[in-house]
JSON list of C-alpha atoms in Angstrom, two decimals:
[
{"chain": "A", "resi": 781, "resn": "MET", "atom": "CA", "xyz": [-8.09, 6.85, 9.92]},
{"chain": "A", "resi": 782, "resn": "GLY", "atom": "CA", "xyz": [-4.54, 7.24, 8.61]},
{"chain": "A", "resi": 783, "resn": "LYS", "atom": "CA", "xyz": [-3.08, 7.74, 5.16]},
{"chain": "A", "resi": 784, "resn": "ASN", "atom": "CA", "xyz": [-3.57, 5.06, 2.55]},
{"chain": "A", "resi": 785, "resn": "GLN", "atom": "CA", "xyz": [-0.34, 3.21, 1.74]},
{"chain": "A", "resi": 786, "resn": "HIS", "atom": "CA", "xyz": [0.75, 2.61, -1.85]},
{"chain": "A", "resi": 787, "resn": "VAL", "atom": "CA", "xyz": [3.28, 0.02, -3.03]},
{"chain": "A", "resi": 788, "resn": "VAL", "atom": "CA", "xyz": [4.89, 1.46, -6.16]},
{"chain": "A", "resi": 789, "resn": "LYS", "atom": "CA", "xyz": [7.66, 0.47, -8.59]},
{"chain": "A", "resi": 790, "resn": "ARG", "atom": "CA", "xyz": [10.93, 2.42, -8.51]},
{"chain": "A", "resi": 791, "resn": "ASP", "atom": "CA", "xyz": [14.03, 2.14, -10.72]},
{"chain": "A", "resi": 792, "resn": "ASP", "atom": "CA", "xyz": [15.93, 0.30, -8.00]},
{"chain": "A", "resi": 793, "resn": "GLY", "atom": "CA", "xyz": [13.08, -1.84, -6.58]},
{"chain": "A", "resi": 794, "resn": "TRP", "atom": "CA", "xyz": [9.81, -1.12, -4.80]},
{"chain": "A", "resi": 795, "resn": "ALA", "atom": "CA", "xyz": [8.71, 1.58, -2.39]},
{"chain": "A", "resi": 796, "resn": "VAL", "atom": "CA", "xyz": [6.01, 2.26, 0.18]},
{"chain": "A", "resi": 797, "resn": "LEU", "atom": "CA", "xyz": [4.46, 5.69, -0.31]},
{"chain": "A", "resi": 798, "resn": "GLY", "atom": "CA", "xyz": [1.92, 7.29, 2.02]},
{"chain": "A", "resi": 799, "resn": "GLU", "atom": "CA", "xyz": [-0.93, 8.97, 0.13]},
{"chain": "A", "resi": 800, "resn": "GLY", "atom": "CA", "xyz": [-0.21, 12.65, -0.33]},
{"chain": "A", "resi": 801, "resn": "ASN", "atom": "CA", "xyz": [3.46, 12.31, 0.65]},
{"chain": "A", "resi": 802, "resn": "SER", "atom": "CA", "xyz": [6.17, 13.56, -1.68]},
{"chain": "A", "resi": 803, "resn": "ARG", "atom": "CA", "xyz": [8.83, 11.20, -0.25]},
{"chain": "A", "resi": 804, "resn": "ASP", "atom": "CA", "xyz": [8.78, 7.42, -0.01]},
{"chain": "A", "resi": 805, "resn": "THR", "atom": "CA", "xyz": [8.32, 5.91, 3.43]},
{"chain": "A", "resi": 806, "resn": "SER", "atom": "CA", "xyz": [10.67, 2.99, 2.69]},
{"chain": "A", "resi": 807, "resn": "HIS", "atom": "CA", "xyz": [12.46, 1.18, -0.16]},
{"chain": "A", "resi": 808, "resn": "HIS", "atom": "CA", "xyz": [12.63, -2.58, -0.75]},
{"chain": "A", "resi": 809, "resn": "ARG", "atom": "CA", "xyz": [14.31, -4.99, -3.14]},
{"chain": "A", "resi": 810, "resn": "THR", "atom": "CA", "xyz": [11.14, -6.97, -3.89]},
{"chain": "A", "resi": 811, "resn": "GLN", "atom": "CA", "xyz": [7.47, -6.13, -4.20]},
{"chain": "A", "resi": 812, "resn": "GLN", "atom": "CA", "xyz": [6.60, -8.67, -1.50]},
{"chain": "A", "resi": 813, "resn": "GLU", "atom": "CA", "xyz": [8.92, -6.98, 1.01]},
{"chain": "A", "resi": 814, "resn": "ALA", "atom": "CA", "xyz": [7.26, -3.64, 0.23]},
{"chain": "A", "resi": 815, "resn": "ILE", "atom": "CA", "xyz": [3.78, -5.17, 0.56]},
{"chain": "A", "resi": 816, "resn": "ASP", "atom": "CA", "xyz": [4.64, -6.65, 3.96]},
{"chain": "A", "resi": 817, "resn": "ALA", "atom": "CA", "xyz": [5.95, -3.29, 5.21]},
{"chain": "A", "resi": 818, "resn": "ALA", "atom": "CA", "xyz": [2.97, -1.35, 3.82]},
{"chain": "A", "resi": 819, "resn": "ARG", "atom": "CA", "xyz": [0.49, -3.85, 5.28]},
{"chain": "A", "resi": 820, "resn": "GLY", "atom": "CA", "xyz": [1.91, -3.29, 8.76]},
{"chain": "A", "resi": 821, "resn": "ILE", "atom": "CA", "xyz": [1.57, 0.48, 8.38]},
{"chain": "A", "resi": 822, "resn": "ALA", "atom": "CA", "xyz": [-1.98, 0.21, 6.97]},
{"chain": "A", "resi": 823, "resn": "ILE", "atom": "CA", "xyz": [-3.07, -2.06, 9.84]},
{"chain": "A", "resi": 824, "resn": "ASN", "atom": "CA", "xyz": [-1.53, 0.30, 12.39]},
{"chain": "A", "resi": 825, "resn": "GLN", "atom": "CA", "xyz": [-3.18, 3.36, 10.83]},
{"chain": "A", "resi": 826, "resn": "GLN", "atom": "CA", "xyz": [-6.46, 1.59, 9.97]},
{"chain": "A", "resi": 827, "resn": "SER", "atom": "CA", "xyz": [-6.17, 2.64, 6.34]},
{"chain": "A", "resi": 828, "resn": "GLU", "atom": "CA", "xyz": [-6.05, 1.03, 2.90]},
{"chain": "A", "resi": 829, "resn": "LEU", "atom": "CA", "xyz": [-3.20, -0.77, 1.15]},
{"chain": "A", "resi": 830, "resn": "LEU", "atom": "CA", "xyz": [-3.02, -0.19, -2.62]},
{"chain": "A", "resi": 831, "resn": "ILE", "atom": "CA", "xyz": [-0.64, -2.42, -4.57]},
{"chain": "A", "resi": 832, "resn": "HIS", "atom": "CA", "xyz": [0.44, -1.11, -7.96]},
{"chain": "A", "resi": 833, "resn": "GLY", "atom": "CA", "xyz": [1.81, -3.33, -10.72]},
{"chain": "A", "resi": 834, "resn": "GLU", "atom": "CA", "xyz": [4.96, -2.60, -12.71]},
{"chain": "A", "resi": 835, "resn": "ASN", "atom": "CA", "xyz": [2.84, -0.56, -15.16]},
{"chain": "A", "resi": 836, "resn": "GLY", "atom": "CA", "xyz": [1.62, 1.71, -12.34]},
{"chain": "A", "resi": 837, "resn": "GLN", "atom": "CA", "xyz": [-1.99, 0.52, -12.37]},
{"chain": "A", "resi": 838, "resn": "ILE", "atom": "CA", "xyz": [-3.58, -0.60, -9.11]},
{"chain": "A", "resi": 839, "resn": "ARG", "atom": "CA", "xyz": [-3.78, -4.39, -9.18]},
{"chain": "A", "resi": 840, "resn": "GLU", "atom": "CA", "xyz": [-5.02, -5.03, -5.67]},
{"chain": "A", "resi": 841, "resn": "ARG", "atom": "CA", "xyz": [-6.38, -3.12, -2.70]},
{"chain": "A", "resi": 842, "resn": "ASN", "atom": "CA", "xyz": [-7.02, -4.18, 0.87]},
{"chain": "A", "resi": 843, "resn": "SER", "atom": "CA", "xyz": [-8.78, -2.22, 3.58]},
{"chain": "A", "resi": 844, "resn": "TYR", "atom": "CA", "xyz": [-7.70, -2.39, 7.20]},
{"chain": "A", "resi": 845, "resn": "GLY", "atom": "CA", "xyz": [-10.00, 0.40, 8.39]},
{"chain": "A", "resi": 846, "resn": "ASN", "atom": "CA", "xyz": [-13.46, 0.52, 9.87]},
{"chain": "A", "resi": 847, "resn": "ASP", "atom": "CA", "xyz": [-15.38, -1.21, 7.09]},
{"chain": "A", "resi": 848, "resn": "PRO", "atom": "CA", "xyz": [-19.14, -1.43, 7.54]},
{"chain": "A", "resi": 849, "resn": "TYR", "atom": "CA", "xyz": [-20.36, -4.98, 7.92]},
{"chain": "A", "resi": 850, "resn": "PRO", "atom": "CA", "xyz": [-22.45, -6.03, 6.18]},
{"chain": "A", "resi": 851, "resn": "PRO", "atom": "CA", "xyz": [-21.32, -3.86, 3.27]},
{"chain": "A", "resi": 852, "resn": "LYS", "atom": "CA", "xyz": [-23.82, -1.41, 1.83]},
{"chain": "A", "resi": 853, "resn": "GLY", "atom": "CA", "xyz": [-25.62, -2.15, -1.40]}
]
């Protein structure tokens, strides 16, 4: 399983940031462009996509990893 991908707000737009990385993976003009890029990485790495709002709080998360089905509990 790869690193979780975060979509975060920057002064000049939106960025994709791999969990634990100090540098952004990519920069985008819109949040949707950043989400699309991060989704591709998360699918490829079988990890999670965490989308942060403008206030920095996580507003949505999607898992593209090996989720148990049916989910536990």
